[in-house]
Short mmCIF file of N, CA and C in Angstrom, two decimals:
data_model
loop_
_atom_site.label_atom_id
_atom_site.label_comp_id
_atom_site.label_asym_id
_atom_site.label_seq_id
_atom_site.Cartn_x
_atom_site.Cartn_y
_atom_site.Cartn_z
N MET A 1 71.66 4.84 58.46
CA MET A 1 70.35 4.18 58.56
C MET A 1 69.08 5.58 57.77
N LYS A 2 69.23 6.50 58.97
CA LYS A 2 68.87 6.99 59.03
C LYS A 2 68.55 7.88 58.26
N ASN A 3 69.66 8.59 57.67
CA ASN A 3 70.03 9.60 56.70
C ASN A 3 69.41 9.27 55.53
N ASN A 4 69.43 7.74 55.30
CA ASN A 4 69.66 6.71 53.67
C ASN A 4 68.04 7.04 54.13
N LEU A 5 67.37 6.69 54.74
CA LEU A 5 65.94 7.14 54.53
C LEU A 5 65.46 8.25 54.27
N GLU A 6 65.88 9.44 54.66
CA GLU A 6 65.50 10.79 54.97
C GLU A 6 66.03 11.04 53.32
N VAL A 7 67.05 10.38 52.99
CA VAL A 7 67.71 10.62 51.26
C VAL A 7 66.48 10.24 51.10
N VAL A 8 66.04 8.61 50.48
CA VAL A 8 64.98 8.10 49.81
C VAL A 8 63.67 9.32 49.83
N SER A 9 63.17 9.77 51.07
CA SER A 9 61.89 10.19 51.35
C SER A 9 61.90 11.57 50.93
N SER A 10 63.19 12.19 50.81
CA SER A 10 63.37 13.24 50.39
C SER A 10 63.22 13.41 48.63
N LEU A 11 63.62 12.00 47.97
CA LEU A 11 64.15 11.77 46.60
C LEU A 11 62.41 11.99 46.29
N LEU A 12 61.26 11.31 46.74
CA LEU A 12 59.64 10.78 46.76
C LEU A 12 59.31 11.95 46.42
N SER A 13 59.45 12.72 47.36
CA SER A 13 59.28 13.99 47.48
C SER A 13 59.35 15.28 46.04
N LEU A 14 60.39 15.15 46.07
CA LEU A 14 60.98 15.94 44.95
C LEU A 14 60.38 15.75 43.64
N GLN A 15 60.63 14.22 43.48
CA GLN A 15 59.71 12.96 42.44
C GLN A 15 57.64 13.46 42.25
N SER A 16 57.46 13.83 43.00
CA SER A 16 56.13 13.52 43.60
C SER A 16 55.62 15.19 42.87
N SER A 17 56.42 16.41 43.17
CA SER A 17 56.40 17.48 42.73
C SER A 17 56.05 17.66 41.36
N HIS A 18 56.86 16.69 40.39
CA HIS A 18 56.39 16.89 38.85
C HIS A 18 55.87 15.32 38.21
N ILE A 19 54.54 15.39 39.33
CA ILE A 19 53.37 14.32 39.46
C ILE A 19 52.78 15.26 38.96
N GLY A 20 51.55 15.10 37.76
CA GLY A 20 50.20 15.45 37.40
C GLY A 20 49.05 14.73 38.23
N ASP A 21 49.22 13.67 38.13
CA ASP A 21 48.28 12.15 38.16
C ASP A 21 48.23 12.51 39.44
N LYS A 22 46.72 12.67 40.24
CA LYS A 22 46.74 12.96 41.82
C LYS A 22 46.51 11.34 42.08
N LYS A 23 46.85 9.85 41.69
CA LYS A 23 46.86 8.74 41.87
C LYS A 23 48.15 8.64 42.04
N ILE A 24 49.00 8.62 41.24
CA ILE A 24 49.72 8.60 41.25
C ILE A 24 50.60 9.52 42.40
N LYS A 25 50.34 11.21 42.09
CA LYS A 25 50.64 11.63 43.26
C LYS A 25 50.48 10.93 45.02
N ASP A 26 49.25 10.66 45.48
CA ASP A 26 48.85 9.77 46.33
C ASP A 26 49.58 8.58 46.90
N ASN A 27 49.79 7.55 45.86
CA ASN A 27 50.93 6.89 46.14
C ASN A 27 51.92 7.09 46.71
N MET A 28 52.71 8.03 46.28
CA MET A 28 53.72 8.45 46.38
C MET A 28 53.44 9.32 47.52
N LEU A 29 52.83 9.46 48.22
CA LEU A 29 53.18 10.23 49.28
C LEU A 29 52.54 9.39 50.15
N GLN A 30 51.83 7.83 49.52
CA GLN A 30 51.90 7.04 51.35
C GLN A 30 52.87 6.21 50.87
N ILE A 31 54.21 6.44 50.10
CA ILE A 31 55.19 5.73 50.16
C ILE A 31 56.63 6.39 50.53
N GLN A 32 55.93 7.71 50.77
CA GLN A 32 57.64 8.47 51.74
C GLN A 32 56.73 8.32 53.27
N ASN A 33 55.44 8.63 52.89
CA ASN A 33 54.94 8.59 54.66
C ASN A 33 55.69 7.51 55.28
N ARG A 34 55.70 6.04 54.04
CA ARG A 34 56.31 4.37 55.35
C ARG A 34 57.87 4.98 55.68
N ILE A 35 58.54 5.18 54.36
CA ILE A 35 59.82 5.57 55.18
C ILE A 35 60.02 6.46 55.71
N GLN A 36 59.69 7.21 56.03
CA GLN A 36 59.67 8.60 57.08
C GLN A 36 59.10 8.37 58.52
N SER A 37 58.30 6.74 58.58
CA SER A 37 57.94 5.78 59.14
C SER A 37 58.69 5.43 60.05
N MET A 38 60.20 4.42 58.83
CA MET A 38 61.06 4.17 59.74
C MET A 38 62.55 4.96 60.32
N SER A 39 62.06 6.19 59.18
CA SER A 39 63.40 7.24 59.76
C SER A 39 62.66 7.66 61.26
N MET A 40 61.81 8.36 61.67
CA MET A 40 61.45 8.29 62.67
C MET A 40 61.65 7.08 63.58
N ILE A 41 61.75 5.85 63.24
CA ILE A 41 62.24 4.84 64.82
C ILE A 41 63.42 5.23 64.98
N HIS A 42 64.59 5.12 63.43
CA HIS A 42 65.73 5.16 63.85
C HIS A 42 66.04 6.58 64.67
N GLN A 43 65.79 7.68 63.71
CA GLN A 43 65.87 9.00 65.08
C GLN A 43 65.80 8.83 66.07
N ASN A 44 64.33 8.50 65.92
CA ASN A 44 64.35 7.87 67.85
C ASN A 44 65.28 7.20 68.66
N LEU A 45 65.78 6.34 68.09
CA LEU A 45 66.75 5.13 68.34
C LEU A 45 67.95 5.96 69.30
N TYR A 46 68.56 6.63 67.98
CA TYR A 46 69.75 7.93 68.25
C TYR A 46 69.20 8.81 69.23
N GLN A 47 68.55 9.31 69.70
CA GLN A 47 68.22 10.23 70.75
C GLN A 47 67.50 9.53 72.30
N GLY A 48 67.14 8.51 72.21
CA GLY A 48 66.55 7.37 72.99
C GLY A 48 68.21 7.45 74.39
N LYS A 49 67.55 6.94 75.47
CA LYS A 49 69.01 6.19 75.91
C LYS A 49 69.32 5.05 75.94
N ASN A 50 68.32 4.07 75.40
CA ASN A 50 68.18 2.47 75.12
C ASN A 50 68.92 2.34 73.05
N LEU A 51 69.23 1.81 72.96
CA LEU A 51 70.15 1.91 71.76
C LEU A 51 68.95 1.00 70.31
N GLY A 52 67.95 -0.07 71.73
CA GLY A 52 67.00 -1.28 71.37
C GLY A 52 65.93 -1.19 71.85
N SER A 53 66.01 0.24 72.06
CA SER A 53 63.99 0.50 71.79
C SER A 53 63.38 1.80 71.10
N ILE A 54 62.39 1.93 71.07
CA ILE A 54 61.81 3.33 71.03
C ILE A 54 59.89 3.40 72.84
N GLU A 55 60.25 4.54 73.05
CA GLU A 55 59.61 5.03 73.19
C GLU A 55 57.83 5.50 72.90
N MET A 56 56.74 4.59 72.84
CA MET A 56 56.44 4.40 71.94
C MET A 56 55.21 5.96 71.70
N LYS A 57 54.68 5.91 72.92
CA LYS A 57 53.55 7.37 72.81
C LYS A 57 54.67 8.47 72.21
N ASN A 58 55.76 9.34 72.73
CA ASN A 58 56.60 10.00 71.58
C ASN A 58 56.20 9.72 70.43
N TYR A 59 56.75 8.63 70.11
CA TYR A 59 56.94 8.26 68.21
C TYR A 59 55.69 8.02 67.56
N PHE A 60 54.62 7.64 68.35
CA PHE A 60 53.39 8.19 67.75
C PHE A 60 52.65 9.42 67.74
N ASN A 61 53.27 9.71 68.66
CA ASN A 61 52.64 11.94 68.43
C ASN A 61 54.02 12.40 67.43
N ILE A 62 54.36 11.79 67.60
CA ILE A 62 55.59 12.41 65.62
C ILE A 62 54.95 12.06 64.55
N LEU A 63 54.48 10.53 64.44
CA LEU A 63 54.29 9.79 63.24
C LEU A 63 52.88 10.81 63.17
N GLY A 64 51.68 11.24 63.80
CA GLY A 64 50.84 11.21 64.01
C GLY A 64 50.66 12.44 63.26
N ASP A 65 51.81 13.90 63.82
CA ASP A 65 51.95 15.03 63.90
C ASP A 65 52.18 14.61 62.01
N TYR A 66 53.20 14.56 61.64
CA TYR A 66 53.75 13.82 60.76
C TYR A 66 53.04 13.58 59.16
N VAL A 67 51.82 13.14 59.23
CA VAL A 67 50.76 12.54 58.50
C VAL A 67 50.01 13.41 58.50
N LEU A 68 49.88 14.16 59.64
CA LEU A 68 48.54 14.44 59.54
C LEU A 68 49.16 15.97 58.34
N GLN A 69 49.54 16.30 58.66
CA GLN A 69 50.67 17.77 58.18
C GLN A 69 51.20 17.44 56.27
N SER A 70 51.26 15.70 56.36
CA SER A 70 51.64 15.78 54.96
C SER A 70 50.17 15.58 54.01
N TYR A 71 49.06 15.25 54.56
CA TYR A 71 47.64 15.44 54.05
C TYR A 71 46.99 16.71 54.01
N GLY A 72 48.13 17.50 54.95
CA GLY A 72 47.23 18.99 54.93
C GLY A 72 45.68 19.23 56.24
N THR A 73 45.63 17.92 57.00
CA THR A 73 44.96 17.99 57.56
C THR A 73 44.75 17.98 59.22
N GLU A 74 46.03 18.59 59.52
CA GLU A 74 46.33 19.27 61.17
C GLU A 74 45.31 19.74 61.82
N GLN A 75 45.19 20.96 61.01
CA GLN A 75 43.18 22.03 60.92
C GLN A 75 42.24 21.42 61.30
N ARG A 76 42.52 20.02 61.29
CA ARG A 76 40.44 19.85 61.22
C ARG A 76 40.50 18.00 62.15
N ILE A 77 41.75 17.75 62.13
CA ILE A 77 41.75 15.77 62.64
C ILE A 77 42.60 16.32 63.65
N VAL A 78 42.05 16.16 64.82
CA VAL A 78 42.68 15.48 66.23
C VAL A 78 43.28 14.33 66.45
N MET A 79 44.43 14.48 67.26
CA MET A 79 44.98 13.10 67.29
C MET A 79 44.95 13.07 68.79
N VAL A 80 44.72 11.97 69.06
CA VAL A 80 44.55 11.43 70.88
C VAL A 80 45.02 9.94 71.14
N TYR A 81 45.82 10.21 71.33
CA TYR A 81 47.25 9.07 72.59
C TYR A 81 47.44 8.20 73.74
N ASP A 82 46.01 7.89 73.82
CA ASP A 82 45.21 6.72 75.08
C ASP A 82 46.59 6.18 75.69
N MET A 83 47.39 6.17 75.90
CA MET A 83 48.12 5.61 76.62
C MET A 83 49.40 5.97 77.12
N GLU A 84 50.21 5.41 78.60
CA GLU A 84 50.85 5.80 79.05
C GLU A 84 52.19 5.69 78.37
N GLU A 85 53.47 5.84 78.54
CA GLU A 85 54.79 5.74 77.32
C GLU A 85 55.14 4.26 78.49
N LEU A 86 55.35 3.88 76.80
CA LEU A 86 56.26 2.89 76.70
C LEU A 86 56.80 2.43 75.79
N GLU A 87 58.25 1.45 76.35
CA GLU A 87 59.21 1.47 75.31
C GLU A 87 58.73 0.12 74.46
N LEU A 88 59.53 -0.05 73.38
CA LEU A 88 59.27 -1.07 72.68
C LEU A 88 60.44 -1.67 72.18
N ASN A 89 60.75 -2.49 71.78
CA ASN A 89 62.13 -3.40 71.29
C ASN A 89 62.12 -2.69 69.63
N VAL A 90 63.12 -2.40 69.10
CA VAL A 90 62.89 -1.80 67.94
C VAL A 90 62.13 -3.06 66.84
N ASP A 91 62.74 -4.29 67.22
CA ASP A 91 62.20 -5.54 65.71
C ASP A 91 60.57 -5.75 66.10
N ILE A 92 59.68 -5.14 66.96
CA ILE A 92 58.34 -4.70 67.90
C ILE A 92 58.09 -3.53 67.27
N ALA A 93 58.77 -2.06 67.25
CA ALA A 93 58.43 -1.33 67.10
C ALA A 93 58.02 -0.56 65.85
N THR A 94 59.11 -0.76 64.69
CA THR A 94 58.91 -0.69 63.76
C THR A 94 57.69 -1.74 62.63
N PRO A 95 57.36 -2.34 62.79
CA PRO A 95 56.41 -2.86 62.35
C PRO A 95 54.67 -2.48 62.67
N ILE A 96 55.01 -2.07 64.27
CA ILE A 96 53.70 -1.76 64.63
C ILE A 96 53.38 0.09 64.08
N GLY A 97 54.45 0.64 64.27
CA GLY A 97 54.82 2.02 63.50
C GLY A 97 54.39 2.11 61.91
N LEU A 98 54.50 1.00 61.35
CA LEU A 98 53.78 0.65 59.99
C LEU A 98 52.24 1.14 60.04
N ILE A 99 52.28 -0.19 60.65
CA ILE A 99 50.83 -0.52 60.84
C ILE A 99 49.72 0.55 60.78
N VAL A 100 50.45 1.59 62.32
CA VAL A 100 49.63 2.61 63.08
C VAL A 100 49.88 3.53 61.51
N ASN A 101 50.65 3.78 60.82
CA ASN A 101 50.93 4.57 60.02
C ASN A 101 50.05 4.44 58.81
N GLU A 102 49.79 3.03 58.44
CA GLU A 102 48.56 3.10 57.48
C GLU A 102 46.79 3.10 57.29
N LEU A 103 47.33 2.98 58.85
CA LEU A 103 45.71 2.61 59.88
C LEU A 103 45.48 4.64 59.93
N ILE A 104 46.09 5.34 60.02
CA ILE A 104 46.07 7.13 60.37
C ILE A 104 45.87 7.81 58.54
N THR A 105 46.65 6.64 57.74
CA THR A 105 46.13 7.04 56.48
C THR A 105 44.84 7.29 56.07
N ASN A 106 44.67 5.41 56.36
CA ASN A 106 43.26 5.22 55.90
C ASN A 106 42.15 6.16 56.16
N SER A 107 41.77 6.43 57.97
CA SER A 107 41.33 7.23 58.60
C SER A 107 41.20 8.33 57.88
N LEU A 108 42.76 9.31 57.45
CA LEU A 108 42.57 10.72 56.75
C LEU A 108 41.48 10.51 55.18
N LYS A 109 42.22 9.07 54.61
CA LYS A 109 41.64 8.92 53.13
C LYS A 109 39.87 8.94 52.74
N TYR A 110 39.71 8.07 54.12
CA TYR A 110 37.66 7.49 53.64
C TYR A 110 37.17 7.75 55.00
N ALA A 111 37.24 8.35 56.51
CA ALA A 111 36.62 8.58 57.89
C ALA A 111 36.46 9.72 57.03
N PHE A 112 36.62 10.77 56.83
CA PHE A 112 36.46 12.36 57.04
C PHE A 112 36.30 12.85 55.70
N PRO A 113 35.35 12.31 54.80
CA PRO A 113 35.09 13.37 53.38
C PRO A 113 34.83 14.76 53.43
N ASN A 114 34.68 15.20 52.76
CA ASN A 114 34.54 16.60 52.14
C ASN A 114 34.69 17.26 53.40
N ASN A 115 35.59 17.61 53.75
CA ASN A 115 36.21 18.29 54.85
C ASN A 115 36.08 18.14 56.15
N LEU A 116 35.15 16.85 56.55
CA LEU A 116 34.61 16.16 58.12
C LEU A 116 35.89 16.68 59.58
N THR A 117 35.35 16.61 60.43
CA THR A 117 36.32 17.60 61.52
C THR A 117 36.34 16.30 61.99
N GLY A 118 37.64 15.76 63.16
CA GLY A 118 36.96 14.08 63.87
C GLY A 118 38.71 14.00 64.03
N VAL A 119 38.76 13.00 65.01
CA VAL A 119 39.38 12.35 65.88
C VAL A 119 39.65 11.28 65.45
N ILE A 120 41.21 10.07 65.34
CA ILE A 120 42.11 9.42 65.87
C ILE A 120 42.43 9.45 66.93
N THR A 121 42.33 7.87 67.72
CA THR A 121 43.11 7.75 68.78
C THR A 121 43.28 6.66 68.57
N ILE A 122 45.02 6.33 69.04
CA ILE A 122 45.65 5.48 69.49
C ILE A 122 46.21 5.19 70.80
N ARG A 123 45.49 3.74 70.73
CA ARG A 123 46.02 2.96 72.71
C ARG A 123 47.06 2.48 72.34
N LEU A 124 47.99 1.93 72.56
CA LEU A 124 48.91 0.22 72.61
C LEU A 124 49.14 0.05 74.30
N VAL A 125 48.88 -0.82 74.89
CA VAL A 125 49.04 -1.43 76.04
C VAL A 125 49.78 -2.49 76.19
N GLN A 126 50.35 -2.85 77.24
CA GLN A 126 51.04 -3.63 77.63
C GLN A 126 51.14 -5.04 78.41
N ASN A 127 50.60 -5.49 78.41
CA ASN A 127 49.46 -6.64 79.06
C ASN A 127 50.42 -7.78 79.53
N PRO A 128 50.73 -8.61 80.34
CA PRO A 128 51.93 -9.22 80.59
C PRO A 128 51.22 -10.94 79.67
N GLU A 129 50.82 -10.87 79.00
CA GLU A 129 51.01 -11.61 78.08
C GLU A 129 50.64 -11.38 76.61
N HIS A 130 50.08 -9.73 76.22
CA HIS A 130 50.17 -9.18 74.64
C HIS A 130 50.47 -7.94 74.86
N LEU A 131 50.48 -7.14 73.39
CA LEU A 131 50.51 -6.04 73.55
C LEU A 131 49.10 -5.67 73.29
N GLU A 132 48.47 -4.74 73.00
CA GLU A 132 47.16 -4.38 72.08
C GLU A 132 47.42 -3.41 72.12
N LEU A 133 47.14 -2.62 70.42
CA LEU A 133 46.98 -1.44 69.67
C LEU A 133 45.44 -1.52 69.90
N THR A 134 45.15 -0.42 69.76
CA THR A 134 43.67 0.38 68.34
C THR A 134 44.11 0.83 68.38
N VAL A 135 43.62 1.08 66.87
CA VAL A 135 43.50 2.72 66.62
C VAL A 135 42.07 3.03 65.67
N THR A 136 41.48 3.72 66.28
CA THR A 136 40.03 4.32 66.71
C THR A 136 40.01 5.08 65.25
N ASP A 137 38.57 6.02 64.40
CA ASP A 137 38.43 7.31 64.58
C ASP A 137 37.08 7.79 64.78
N ASN A 138 36.14 8.31 64.64
CA ASN A 138 34.99 8.91 64.62
C ASN A 138 34.30 9.52 63.43
N GLY A 139 34.71 8.55 62.03
CA GLY A 139 33.87 9.37 60.97
C GLY A 139 33.48 8.74 60.73
N VAL A 140 32.80 8.66 59.14
CA VAL A 140 31.49 7.76 59.09
C VAL A 140 31.74 6.62 58.67
N GLY A 141 33.08 5.74 59.20
CA GLY A 141 32.49 4.24 59.25
C GLY A 141 32.81 3.71 57.62
N ILE A 142 33.25 2.70 57.53
CA ILE A 142 33.46 1.99 56.58
C ILE A 142 32.05 1.63 55.43
N GLN A 143 32.49 2.09 54.03
CA GLN A 143 30.61 2.01 53.61
C GLN A 143 30.68 0.22 53.47
N LYS A 144 28.56 -0.30 53.38
CA LYS A 144 28.88 -1.11 52.95
C LYS A 144 29.80 -1.97 51.57
N GLY A 145 30.06 -2.83 51.66
CA GLY A 145 30.90 -3.58 50.31
C GLY A 145 32.15 -3.06 50.00
N LYS A 146 32.59 -3.00 51.36
CA LYS A 146 33.56 -2.71 51.24
C LYS A 146 34.58 -2.57 52.81
N GLU A 147 35.71 -3.27 52.71
CA GLU A 147 35.88 -3.58 54.05
C GLU A 147 37.37 -3.55 53.84
N LEU A 148 37.92 -3.73 55.59
CA LEU A 148 39.19 -3.18 55.80
C LEU A 148 40.07 -4.45 54.89
N SER A 149 40.05 -5.63 54.88
CA SER A 149 40.05 -6.56 53.70
C SER A 149 40.38 -6.91 52.20
N GLY A 150 40.52 -5.59 52.11
CA GLY A 150 40.87 -5.94 50.79
C GLY A 150 41.58 -5.97 49.77
N THR A 151 42.18 -5.42 49.14
CA THR A 151 43.25 -5.93 47.98
C THR A 151 44.44 -4.99 48.06
N GLY A 152 44.47 -3.93 48.84
CA GLY A 152 45.65 -2.89 48.50
C GLY A 152 46.87 -3.01 49.33
N PHE A 153 47.53 -2.37 48.38
CA PHE A 153 48.96 -2.62 49.46
C PHE A 153 49.02 -2.53 51.13
N GLY A 154 48.20 -1.16 50.87
CA GLY A 154 48.30 -1.19 52.29
C GLY A 154 47.89 -1.93 53.45
N THR A 155 46.68 -2.68 52.62
CA THR A 155 45.89 -3.72 53.84
C THR A 155 46.88 -5.09 53.56
N GLN A 156 47.59 -5.23 52.40
CA GLN A 156 48.87 -6.45 52.49
C GLN A 156 49.64 -6.33 53.22
N LEU A 157 49.97 -5.03 53.55
CA LEU A 157 50.71 -4.62 54.49
C LEU A 157 50.78 -5.04 56.22
N ILE A 158 49.54 -4.15 55.96
CA ILE A 158 48.66 -4.86 57.73
C ILE A 158 48.87 -6.12 57.61
N THR A 159 48.18 -6.25 56.93
CA THR A 159 48.66 -8.05 57.10
C THR A 159 49.48 -8.71 57.51
N LEU A 160 50.08 -8.61 56.23
CA LEU A 160 51.85 -9.20 56.37
C LEU A 160 52.91 -9.23 57.86
N LEU A 161 52.43 -7.70 58.18
CA LEU A 161 53.13 -7.44 59.14
C LEU A 161 52.49 -7.61 60.42
N THR A 162 51.11 -7.77 61.09
CA THR A 162 50.57 -8.64 61.50
C THR A 162 50.76 -9.69 61.99
N LYS A 163 50.89 -10.74 61.15
CA LYS A 163 51.32 -12.14 60.74
C LYS A 163 53.02 -12.39 61.33
N GLN A 164 53.50 -11.26 60.77
CA GLN A 164 55.25 -11.65 61.89
C GLN A 164 55.11 -10.82 63.01
N LEU A 165 54.55 -10.31 64.17
CA LEU A 165 54.43 -10.40 64.74
C LEU A 165 54.01 -11.25 66.07
N ASP A 166 52.98 -12.09 65.05
CA ASP A 166 51.91 -13.37 65.79
C ASP A 166 51.09 -12.87 66.36
N GLY A 167 50.76 -11.98 65.53
CA GLY A 167 49.13 -11.27 65.86
C GLY A 167 47.90 -11.55 65.03
N LYS A 168 47.29 -11.33 65.89
CA LYS A 168 45.27 -11.01 65.40
C LYS A 168 44.95 -9.29 65.64
N MET A 169 44.33 -9.48 64.22
CA MET A 169 43.29 -8.05 63.61
C MET A 169 41.94 -8.63 64.08
N VAL A 170 41.28 -7.50 64.95
CA VAL A 170 39.85 -7.38 64.39
C VAL A 170 39.25 -6.05 63.88
N LEU A 171 38.65 -5.55 63.13
CA LEU A 171 37.71 -4.70 62.68
C LEU A 171 36.64 -4.65 63.67
N ARG A 172 35.85 -3.57 63.98
CA ARG A 172 34.58 -2.96 64.54
C ARG A 172 34.41 -1.84 64.55
N GLN A 173 33.24 -1.66 64.20
CA GLN A 173 32.50 -0.66 63.63
C GLN A 173 31.16 0.36 64.60
N LYS A 174 30.92 1.02 64.66
CA LYS A 174 30.23 1.83 65.40
C LYS A 174 30.29 3.47 64.66
N LYS A 175 30.17 4.02 66.02
CA LYS A 175 30.53 5.51 65.17
C LYS A 175 31.88 5.71 64.68
N GLY A 176 32.33 5.22 63.50
CA GLY A 176 32.98 5.40 62.98
C GLY A 176 33.80 4.48 62.82
N THR A 177 35.26 4.11 62.63
CA THR A 177 36.07 2.42 62.32
C THR A 177 37.14 2.08 63.69
N SER A 178 37.27 1.28 64.36
CA SER A 178 38.30 0.44 64.57
C SER A 178 38.42 -0.28 64.87
N VAL A 179 40.03 -0.43 64.33
CA VAL A 179 40.88 -1.68 63.67
C VAL A 179 42.02 -1.54 65.00
N SER A 180 41.19 -3.08 66.27
CA SER A 180 42.37 -3.27 67.30
C SER A 180 42.82 -4.52 67.39
N PHE A 181 44.52 -5.10 67.76
CA PHE A 181 45.33 -6.08 67.30
C PHE A 181 45.92 -6.60 68.40
N GLU A 182 45.94 -8.17 68.47
CA GLU A 182 46.85 -8.27 69.91
C GLU A 182 48.26 -9.20 69.74
N PHE A 183 49.29 -8.60 69.99
CA PHE A 183 50.44 -9.07 69.71
C PHE A 183 51.11 -9.99 71.05
N GLN A 184 52.27 -10.89 70.45
CA GLN A 184 52.41 -11.75 71.38
C GLN A 184 53.66 -10.94 71.85
N ASN A 185 53.45 -11.03 73.30
CA ASN A 185 54.58 -9.89 74.25
C ASN A 185 55.74 -10.81 73.90
N HIS A 186 56.07 -11.36 73.29
CA HIS A 186 57.79 -12.40 74.06
C HIS A 186 59.12 -11.39 72.74
N LYS A 187 57.79 -9.82 72.09
CA LYS A 187 59.34 -9.50 71.55
C LYS A 187 59.51 -7.81 72.18
N ALA A 188 58.90 -7.65 73.42
CA ALA A 188 58.19 -6.10 73.81
C ALA A 188 60.12 -5.98 75.10
N ALA A 189 60.29 -4.74 74.59
CA ALA A 189 61.55 -4.43 75.41
C ALA A 189 61.77 -4.50 77.05
#
């Protein structure tokens, strides 16, 4: 599975190099990052001690570095992983990884215009009743009239995955944007 996902990601990368339209090229990059996010889950499975679970802090570190590099922002955006090591079952790790990928991408695209520098923080905590995921940036915040609950594919994907994990999402804005989730704990490793 991992090798198939890497082949698809490579094909998308090759195809993207022949596209001139910036919007289409950006869409291809987002698709490639989603596929790479899932591929990284499988890579971690094969390298880990437990073939059914993923250590999330390490996974987020690898995912964050990959997304920053794919957008060429690794010199101006710092990723912070405010969490302990935490192993999750692959069935919950995969959708959470895709959600985090989407939120990092949104922050890179909208929170730091004009080459602003900033910080994106990922926090995942396991409580007895639920998992708490928070992705925060210290960027410009969501512009008035624009909501995370838009109609874009990424927003739809986040909504679908949140429902799949029997979760709920809360959007907060102060200095930047913070998106928090609570997921039922019955699928954790």
